[in-house]
Amino acid sequence: MKFNKLVSSSRRKNRKRLFSAPSHIRRKIMSSPLSKELRQKHNVRSMPVRKDDEVMIVRGHHKGQQAAKVIQVYRKKYVIHIERITREKANGAPVHVGIHPSKVVITKLKLDNSRKRILERKAAGRKQLAAKGKHTEESIQAMES
């Protein structure tokens, strides 16, 4: 069911928006879920992937290996390159395999000041949403009088 009448359901338009998206929107599209521990700690479900984050692959041919560091976030192709995830080219040279960020889980965040602010902002929004619609003792007394 469609909730926002300003957003198209057309496959053609959605594909056009995806493949002609500018870099700042591609960053947001290239988000990965956080691991259960990080989700508990920061009260945030997902974050845009960044170089030097540690991720674990959960889907596809390379899944199940231990956490490895993100080497490159390739926004143009919507993939990330992860250390030790390579394949051999025909001439024998190793090349990194591109993996879509939705198929990995972030296990360790590279935190700097801007990333901490993002986490705090997202957590505050979730906290506000959780409290929405809940009645407190004061609100019940105010309604009764």
Short mmCIF file of N, CA and C in Angstrom, two decimals:
data_model
loop_
_atom_site.label_atom_id
_atom_site.label_comp_id
_atom_site.label_asym_id
_atom_site.label_seq_id
_atom_site.Cartn_x
_atom_site.Cartn_y
_atom_site.Cartn_z
N MET A 1 0.83 -1.18 0.00
CA MET A 1 0.00 0.00 0.00
C MET A 1 0.88 1.24 0.00
N LYS A 2 0.47 2.21 -0.77
CA LYS A 2 1.24 3.44 -0.90
C LYS A 2 0.79 4.45 0.16
N PHE A 3 1.74 5.04 0.88
CA PHE A 3 1.40 5.99 1.94
C PHE A 3 1.56 7.43 1.50
N ASN A 4 2.53 7.70 0.64
CA ASN A 4 2.81 9.07 0.23
C ASN A 4 2.46 9.23 -1.24
N LYS A 5 1.49 10.09 -1.53
CA LYS A 5 1.06 10.26 -2.92
C LYS A 5 2.09 11.00 -3.77
N LEU A 6 3.09 11.61 -3.13
CA LEU A 6 4.12 12.34 -3.87
C LEU A 6 5.26 11.41 -4.35
N VAL A 7 5.25 10.16 -3.90
CA VAL A 7 6.28 9.21 -4.28
C VAL A 7 5.70 8.22 -5.28
N SER A 8 6.39 8.01 -6.38
CA SER A 8 5.89 7.15 -7.45
C SER A 8 6.06 5.66 -7.11
N SER A 9 5.14 4.85 -7.59
CA SER A 9 5.26 3.39 -7.48
C SER A 9 5.78 2.79 -8.78
N SER A 10 6.01 3.62 -9.76
CA SER A 10 6.41 3.14 -11.08
C SER A 10 7.82 2.55 -11.04
N ARG A 11 7.96 1.32 -11.55
CA ARG A 11 9.27 0.67 -11.58
C ARG A 11 10.24 1.47 -12.42
N ARG A 12 9.76 1.97 -13.54
CA ARG A 12 10.61 2.74 -14.44
C ARG A 12 11.16 3.99 -13.75
N LYS A 13 10.30 4.73 -13.06
CA LYS A 13 10.75 5.96 -12.39
C LYS A 13 11.67 5.66 -11.21
N ASN A 14 11.36 4.59 -10.47
CA ASN A 14 12.22 4.23 -9.34
C ASN A 14 13.61 3.83 -9.80
N ARG A 15 13.70 3.08 -10.89
CA ARG A 15 15.01 2.70 -11.43
C ARG A 15 15.77 3.92 -11.93
N LYS A 16 15.06 4.84 -12.56
CA LYS A 16 15.71 6.06 -13.05
C LYS A 16 16.28 6.86 -11.88
N ARG A 17 15.49 6.98 -10.80
CA ARG A 17 15.96 7.73 -9.63
C ARG A 17 17.16 7.05 -8.97
N LEU A 18 17.15 5.71 -8.95
CA LEU A 18 18.26 4.99 -8.35
C LEU A 18 19.55 5.20 -9.14
N PHE A 19 19.47 5.04 -10.47
CA PHE A 19 20.69 5.06 -11.27
C PHE A 19 21.16 6.47 -11.64
N SER A 20 20.32 7.48 -11.41
CA SER A 20 20.77 8.84 -11.67
C SER A 20 20.87 9.64 -10.37
N ALA A 21 20.90 8.94 -9.25
CA ALA A 21 20.97 9.61 -7.94
C ALA A 21 22.33 10.26 -7.74
N PRO A 22 22.34 11.47 -7.15
CA PRO A 22 23.63 12.11 -6.83
C PRO A 22 24.31 11.43 -5.64
N SER A 23 25.56 11.76 -5.43
CA SER A 23 26.40 11.07 -4.45
C SER A 23 25.84 11.15 -3.03
N HIS A 24 25.29 12.30 -2.61
CA HIS A 24 24.82 12.43 -1.23
C HIS A 24 23.59 11.57 -0.97
N ILE A 25 22.81 11.27 -2.02
CA ILE A 25 21.66 10.38 -1.86
C ILE A 25 22.11 8.93 -1.95
N ARG A 26 23.12 8.65 -2.80
CA ARG A 26 23.67 7.29 -2.88
C ARG A 26 24.25 6.88 -1.53
N ARG A 27 24.85 7.81 -0.80
CA ARG A 27 25.40 7.50 0.52
C ARG A 27 24.32 6.95 1.43
N LYS A 28 23.14 7.58 1.40
CA LYS A 28 22.06 7.15 2.26
C LYS A 28 21.48 5.81 1.81
N ILE A 29 21.41 5.61 0.49
CA ILE A 29 20.92 4.34 -0.05
C ILE A 29 21.86 3.20 0.36
N MET A 30 23.16 3.51 0.42
CA MET A 30 24.15 2.49 0.75
C MET A 30 24.32 2.33 2.26
N SER A 31 23.21 2.07 2.94
CA SER A 31 23.21 1.87 4.38
C SER A 31 23.21 0.39 4.69
N SER A 32 23.76 0.05 5.86
CA SER A 32 23.78 -1.33 6.31
C SER A 32 23.20 -1.40 7.72
N PRO A 33 22.56 -2.51 8.06
CA PRO A 33 22.07 -2.67 9.42
C PRO A 33 23.24 -2.83 10.39
N LEU A 34 23.03 -2.43 11.63
CA LEU A 34 24.04 -2.62 12.66
C LEU A 34 23.85 -4.00 13.30
N SER A 35 24.92 -4.54 13.88
CA SER A 35 24.82 -5.82 14.57
C SER A 35 23.94 -5.66 15.81
N LYS A 36 23.50 -6.78 16.38
CA LYS A 36 22.60 -6.74 17.54
C LYS A 36 23.22 -5.98 18.71
N GLU A 37 24.53 -6.17 18.92
CA GLU A 37 25.20 -5.50 20.03
C GLU A 37 25.22 -3.98 19.83
N LEU A 38 25.58 -3.54 18.59
CA LEU A 38 25.61 -2.10 18.30
C LEU A 38 24.22 -1.51 18.34
N ARG A 39 23.22 -2.27 17.91
CA ARG A 39 21.84 -1.78 17.92
C ARG A 39 21.39 -1.53 19.36
N GLN A 40 21.76 -2.46 20.26
CA GLN A 40 21.43 -2.28 21.68
C GLN A 40 22.15 -1.08 22.27
N LYS A 41 23.43 -0.96 21.93
CA LYS A 41 24.27 0.09 22.52
C LYS A 41 23.84 1.49 22.08
N HIS A 42 23.61 1.68 20.77
CA HIS A 42 23.34 3.01 20.23
C HIS A 42 21.86 3.31 20.00
N ASN A 43 21.00 2.26 20.08
CA ASN A 43 19.56 2.40 19.82
C ASN A 43 19.30 2.93 18.41
N VAL A 44 20.09 2.44 17.45
CA VAL A 44 19.96 2.82 16.04
C VAL A 44 19.99 1.53 15.23
N ARG A 45 19.15 1.44 14.20
CA ARG A 45 19.04 0.21 13.44
C ARG A 45 20.05 0.11 12.30
N SER A 46 20.27 1.20 11.56
CA SER A 46 21.18 1.14 10.41
C SER A 46 21.93 2.45 10.25
N MET A 47 23.02 2.38 9.51
CA MET A 47 23.87 3.54 9.25
C MET A 47 24.44 3.43 7.84
N PRO A 48 24.71 4.57 7.20
CA PRO A 48 25.45 4.51 5.93
C PRO A 48 26.85 3.93 6.16
N VAL A 49 27.24 3.02 5.29
CA VAL A 49 28.55 2.37 5.43
C VAL A 49 29.65 3.36 5.08
N ARG A 50 30.80 3.19 5.73
CA ARG A 50 31.91 4.10 5.53
C ARG A 50 33.22 3.31 5.52
N LYS A 51 34.21 3.86 4.85
CA LYS A 51 35.53 3.23 4.83
C LYS A 51 36.01 3.08 6.27
N ASP A 52 36.68 1.98 6.58
CA ASP A 52 37.23 1.63 7.90
C ASP A 52 36.20 1.09 8.89
N ASP A 53 34.91 0.97 8.50
CA ASP A 53 33.96 0.23 9.33
C ASP A 53 34.33 -1.25 9.23
N GLU A 54 33.98 -2.03 10.26
CA GLU A 54 34.15 -3.48 10.16
C GLU A 54 32.79 -4.09 9.89
N VAL A 55 32.71 -4.94 8.88
CA VAL A 55 31.45 -5.54 8.49
C VAL A 55 31.58 -7.06 8.38
N MET A 56 30.43 -7.74 8.49
CA MET A 56 30.37 -9.17 8.30
C MET A 56 29.34 -9.45 7.21
N ILE A 57 29.70 -10.26 6.23
CA ILE A 57 28.80 -10.57 5.12
C ILE A 57 27.80 -11.63 5.58
N VAL A 58 26.50 -11.36 5.35
CA VAL A 58 25.46 -12.28 5.82
C VAL A 58 24.68 -12.93 4.68
N ARG A 59 24.92 -12.52 3.44
CA ARG A 59 24.22 -13.10 2.30
C ARG A 59 25.19 -13.32 1.15
N GLY A 60 24.90 -14.31 0.31
CA GLY A 60 25.69 -14.52 -0.88
C GLY A 60 26.80 -15.53 -0.70
N HIS A 61 27.65 -15.62 -1.71
CA HIS A 61 28.71 -16.62 -1.79
C HIS A 61 29.75 -16.46 -0.68
N HIS A 62 30.00 -15.23 -0.23
CA HIS A 62 31.08 -14.95 0.73
C HIS A 62 30.59 -14.87 2.17
N LYS A 63 29.35 -15.27 2.45
CA LYS A 63 28.81 -15.09 3.80
C LYS A 63 29.47 -15.99 4.82
N GLY A 64 29.35 -15.58 6.09
CA GLY A 64 29.83 -16.42 7.18
C GLY A 64 31.27 -16.23 7.57
N GLN A 65 32.03 -15.47 6.82
CA GLN A 65 33.42 -15.24 7.21
C GLN A 65 33.46 -14.21 8.33
N GLN A 66 34.56 -14.20 9.07
CA GLN A 66 34.66 -13.27 10.19
C GLN A 66 34.67 -11.82 9.69
N ALA A 67 34.44 -10.90 10.61
CA ALA A 67 34.34 -9.48 10.27
C ALA A 67 35.63 -8.98 9.62
N ALA A 68 35.48 -8.14 8.61
CA ALA A 68 36.63 -7.56 7.92
C ALA A 68 36.36 -6.08 7.67
N LYS A 69 37.45 -5.36 7.41
CA LYS A 69 37.36 -3.91 7.25
C LYS A 69 36.93 -3.52 5.84
N VAL A 70 36.14 -2.43 5.75
CA VAL A 70 35.74 -1.90 4.45
C VAL A 70 36.92 -1.12 3.89
N ILE A 71 37.36 -1.48 2.68
CA ILE A 71 38.48 -0.81 2.03
C ILE A 71 38.01 0.40 1.24
N GLN A 72 36.87 0.23 0.54
CA GLN A 72 36.39 1.28 -0.35
C GLN A 72 34.87 1.23 -0.43
N VAL A 73 34.26 2.41 -0.45
CA VAL A 73 32.83 2.52 -0.71
C VAL A 73 32.70 3.10 -2.11
N TYR A 74 32.25 2.27 -3.03
CA TYR A 74 32.19 2.63 -4.45
C TYR A 74 30.77 3.06 -4.77
N ARG A 75 30.50 4.36 -4.57
CA ARG A 75 29.13 4.85 -4.72
C ARG A 75 28.61 4.75 -6.14
N LYS A 76 29.51 4.89 -7.12
CA LYS A 76 29.05 4.86 -8.51
C LYS A 76 28.42 3.51 -8.87
N LYS A 77 28.98 2.42 -8.33
CA LYS A 77 28.46 1.08 -8.62
C LYS A 77 27.58 0.52 -7.51
N TYR A 78 27.33 1.28 -6.45
CA TYR A 78 26.53 0.82 -5.31
C TYR A 78 27.11 -0.43 -4.66
N VAL A 79 28.43 -0.52 -4.54
CA VAL A 79 29.05 -1.67 -3.88
C VAL A 79 30.12 -1.19 -2.90
N ILE A 80 30.49 -2.09 -2.00
CA ILE A 80 31.62 -1.82 -1.11
C ILE A 80 32.65 -2.92 -1.35
N HIS A 81 33.93 -2.57 -1.17
CA HIS A 81 35.00 -3.53 -1.28
C HIS A 81 35.51 -3.82 0.13
N ILE A 82 35.67 -5.09 0.43
CA ILE A 82 36.03 -5.54 1.77
C ILE A 82 37.36 -6.29 1.67
N GLU A 83 38.23 -6.08 2.68
CA GLU A 83 39.53 -6.74 2.62
C GLU A 83 39.37 -8.26 2.69
N ARG A 84 40.24 -8.97 1.99
CA ARG A 84 40.27 -10.43 1.88
C ARG A 84 39.13 -11.01 1.03
N ILE A 85 38.24 -10.18 0.49
CA ILE A 85 37.20 -10.69 -0.40
C ILE A 85 37.64 -10.36 -1.83
N THR A 86 38.36 -11.29 -2.44
CA THR A 86 38.91 -11.08 -3.78
C THR A 86 38.65 -12.30 -4.64
N ARG A 87 38.83 -12.13 -5.94
CA ARG A 87 38.81 -13.26 -6.88
C ARG A 87 39.93 -13.05 -7.89
N GLU A 88 40.29 -14.10 -8.58
CA GLU A 88 41.37 -14.04 -9.56
C GLU A 88 40.83 -13.62 -10.92
N LYS A 89 41.53 -12.71 -11.57
CA LYS A 89 41.21 -12.38 -12.96
C LYS A 89 41.82 -13.45 -13.87
N ALA A 90 41.48 -13.39 -15.13
CA ALA A 90 41.98 -14.39 -16.09
C ALA A 90 43.50 -14.40 -16.15
N ASN A 91 44.12 -13.22 -15.95
CA ASN A 91 45.59 -13.17 -16.00
C ASN A 91 46.23 -13.46 -14.64
N GLY A 92 45.43 -13.82 -13.64
CA GLY A 92 45.97 -14.19 -12.34
C GLY A 92 46.00 -13.06 -11.33
N ALA A 93 45.70 -11.83 -11.74
CA ALA A 93 45.73 -10.70 -10.81
C ALA A 93 44.51 -10.74 -9.89
N PRO A 94 44.69 -10.50 -8.60
CA PRO A 94 43.55 -10.47 -7.68
C PRO A 94 42.76 -9.17 -7.83
N VAL A 95 41.45 -9.26 -7.73
CA VAL A 95 40.60 -8.08 -7.82
C VAL A 95 39.52 -8.19 -6.75
N HIS A 96 39.19 -7.06 -6.12
CA HIS A 96 38.17 -7.07 -5.05
C HIS A 96 36.79 -7.30 -5.63
N VAL A 97 36.01 -8.08 -4.90
CA VAL A 97 34.63 -8.37 -5.30
C VAL A 97 33.73 -7.32 -4.66
N GLY A 98 32.88 -6.70 -5.48
CA GLY A 98 31.94 -5.71 -4.96
C GLY A 98 30.76 -6.38 -4.28
N ILE A 99 30.41 -5.90 -3.10
CA ILE A 99 29.29 -6.45 -2.34
C ILE A 99 28.34 -5.32 -1.97
N HIS A 100 27.05 -5.56 -2.16
CA HIS A 100 26.06 -4.52 -1.86
C HIS A 100 25.96 -4.35 -0.34
N PRO A 101 25.87 -3.10 0.14
CA PRO A 101 25.85 -2.85 1.59
C PRO A 101 24.67 -3.48 2.33
N SER A 102 23.56 -3.76 1.63
CA SER A 102 22.42 -4.36 2.32
C SER A 102 22.69 -5.82 2.69
N LYS A 103 23.75 -6.40 2.11
CA LYS A 103 24.07 -7.81 2.36
C LYS A 103 25.14 -7.98 3.44
N VAL A 104 25.46 -6.90 4.14
CA VAL A 104 26.43 -6.98 5.23
C VAL A 104 25.82 -6.41 6.50
N VAL A 105 26.45 -6.73 7.63
CA VAL A 105 26.07 -6.19 8.93
C VAL A 105 27.29 -5.48 9.50
N ILE A 106 27.10 -4.25 9.96
CA ILE A 106 28.21 -3.50 10.55
C ILE A 106 28.46 -4.02 11.96
N THR A 107 29.69 -4.47 12.24
CA THR A 107 30.02 -5.01 13.56
C THR A 107 30.84 -4.03 14.39
N LYS A 108 31.50 -3.08 13.71
CA LYS A 108 32.28 -2.07 14.44
C LYS A 108 32.27 -0.79 13.63
N LEU A 109 31.87 0.31 14.27
CA LEU A 109 31.78 1.59 13.58
C LEU A 109 33.07 2.38 13.76
N LYS A 110 33.47 3.09 12.72
CA LYS A 110 34.56 4.05 12.86
C LYS A 110 33.91 5.35 13.30
N LEU A 111 34.08 5.68 14.57
CA LEU A 111 33.38 6.85 15.12
C LEU A 111 34.26 8.08 15.08
N ASP A 112 33.73 9.14 14.50
CA ASP A 112 34.32 10.46 14.63
C ASP A 112 33.19 11.38 15.10
N ASN A 113 33.48 12.68 15.20
CA ASN A 113 32.49 13.59 15.78
C ASN A 113 31.19 13.64 14.99
N SER A 114 31.28 13.70 13.66
CA SER A 114 30.07 13.79 12.85
C SER A 114 29.26 12.51 12.95
N ARG A 115 29.92 11.37 13.01
CA ARG A 115 29.22 10.08 13.11
C ARG A 115 28.54 9.94 14.47
N LYS A 116 29.19 10.44 15.54
CA LYS A 116 28.58 10.41 16.87
C LYS A 116 27.32 11.26 16.91
N ARG A 117 27.39 12.44 16.25
CA ARG A 117 26.21 13.31 16.20
C ARG A 117 25.06 12.65 15.45
N ILE A 118 25.37 11.94 14.36
CA ILE A 118 24.34 11.23 13.60
C ILE A 118 23.68 10.17 14.48
N LEU A 119 24.50 9.40 15.21
CA LEU A 119 23.96 8.36 16.09
C LEU A 119 23.07 8.96 17.18
N GLU A 120 23.52 10.06 17.78
CA GLU A 120 22.72 10.71 18.82
C GLU A 120 21.40 11.21 18.27
N ARG A 121 21.45 11.81 17.07
CA ARG A 121 20.24 12.35 16.45
C ARG A 121 19.24 11.24 16.12
N LYS A 122 19.75 10.13 15.56
CA LYS A 122 18.86 9.01 15.22
C LYS A 122 18.27 8.38 16.48
N ALA A 123 19.09 8.23 17.52
CA ALA A 123 18.61 7.62 18.77
C ALA A 123 17.54 8.50 19.42
N ALA A 124 17.75 9.84 19.36
CA ALA A 124 16.77 10.76 19.95
C ALA A 124 15.44 10.66 19.22
N GLY A 125 15.50 10.53 17.90
CA GLY A 125 14.28 10.38 17.11
C GLY A 125 13.52 9.12 17.45
N ARG A 126 14.25 8.02 17.64
CA ARG A 126 13.61 6.74 18.00
C ARG A 126 13.02 6.81 19.40
N LYS A 127 13.72 7.50 20.31
CA LYS A 127 13.23 7.63 21.68
C LYS A 127 11.93 8.43 21.71
N GLN A 128 11.89 9.50 20.91
CA GLN A 128 10.71 10.34 20.81
C GLN A 128 9.54 9.55 20.22
N LEU A 129 9.84 8.72 19.22
CA LEU A 129 8.80 7.92 18.57
C LEU A 129 8.25 6.85 19.53
N ALA A 130 9.12 6.30 20.37
CA ALA A 130 8.69 5.28 21.33
C ALA A 130 7.78 5.86 22.39
N ALA A 131 8.03 7.12 22.79
CA ALA A 131 7.23 7.76 23.82
C ALA A 131 5.92 8.32 23.27
N LYS A 132 5.81 8.40 21.95
CA LYS A 132 4.63 8.98 21.32
C LYS A 132 3.39 8.12 21.60
N GLY A 133 2.33 8.77 22.04
CA GLY A 133 1.08 8.06 22.28
C GLY A 133 0.97 7.44 23.66
N LYS A 134 2.03 7.49 24.46
CA LYS A 134 2.00 6.92 25.80
C LYS A 134 1.45 7.95 26.78
N HIS A 135 0.58 7.50 27.68
CA HIS A 135 0.03 8.39 28.70
C HIS A 135 0.88 8.33 29.96
N THR A 136 1.13 9.48 30.55
CA THR A 136 1.84 9.55 31.82
C THR A 136 0.83 9.85 32.91
N GLU A 137 1.28 9.75 34.16
CA GLU A 137 0.40 10.05 35.30
C GLU A 137 -0.15 11.48 35.21
N GLU A 138 0.73 12.42 34.82
CA GLU A 138 0.31 13.83 34.73
C GLU A 138 -0.77 14.03 33.66
N SER A 139 -0.58 13.37 32.51
CA SER A 139 -1.55 13.54 31.43
C SER A 139 -2.90 12.93 31.78
N ILE A 140 -2.89 11.82 32.52
CA ILE A 140 -4.15 11.19 32.94
C ILE A 140 -4.89 12.09 33.92
N GLN A 141 -4.15 12.65 34.87
CA GLN A 141 -4.78 13.56 35.85
C GLN A 141 -5.30 14.81 35.18
N ALA A 142 -4.60 15.31 34.20
CA ALA A 142 -5.04 16.52 33.46
C ALA A 142 -6.33 16.23 32.70
N MET A 143 -6.50 15.03 32.17
CA MET A 143 -7.71 14.67 31.44
C MET A 143 -8.90 14.52 32.38
N GLU A 144 -8.63 13.98 33.58
CA GLU A 144 -9.73 13.74 34.52
C GLU A 144 -10.28 15.04 35.11
N SER A 145 -9.42 16.04 35.28
CA SER A 145 -9.90 17.29 35.89
C SER A 145 -10.51 18.23 34.89
#
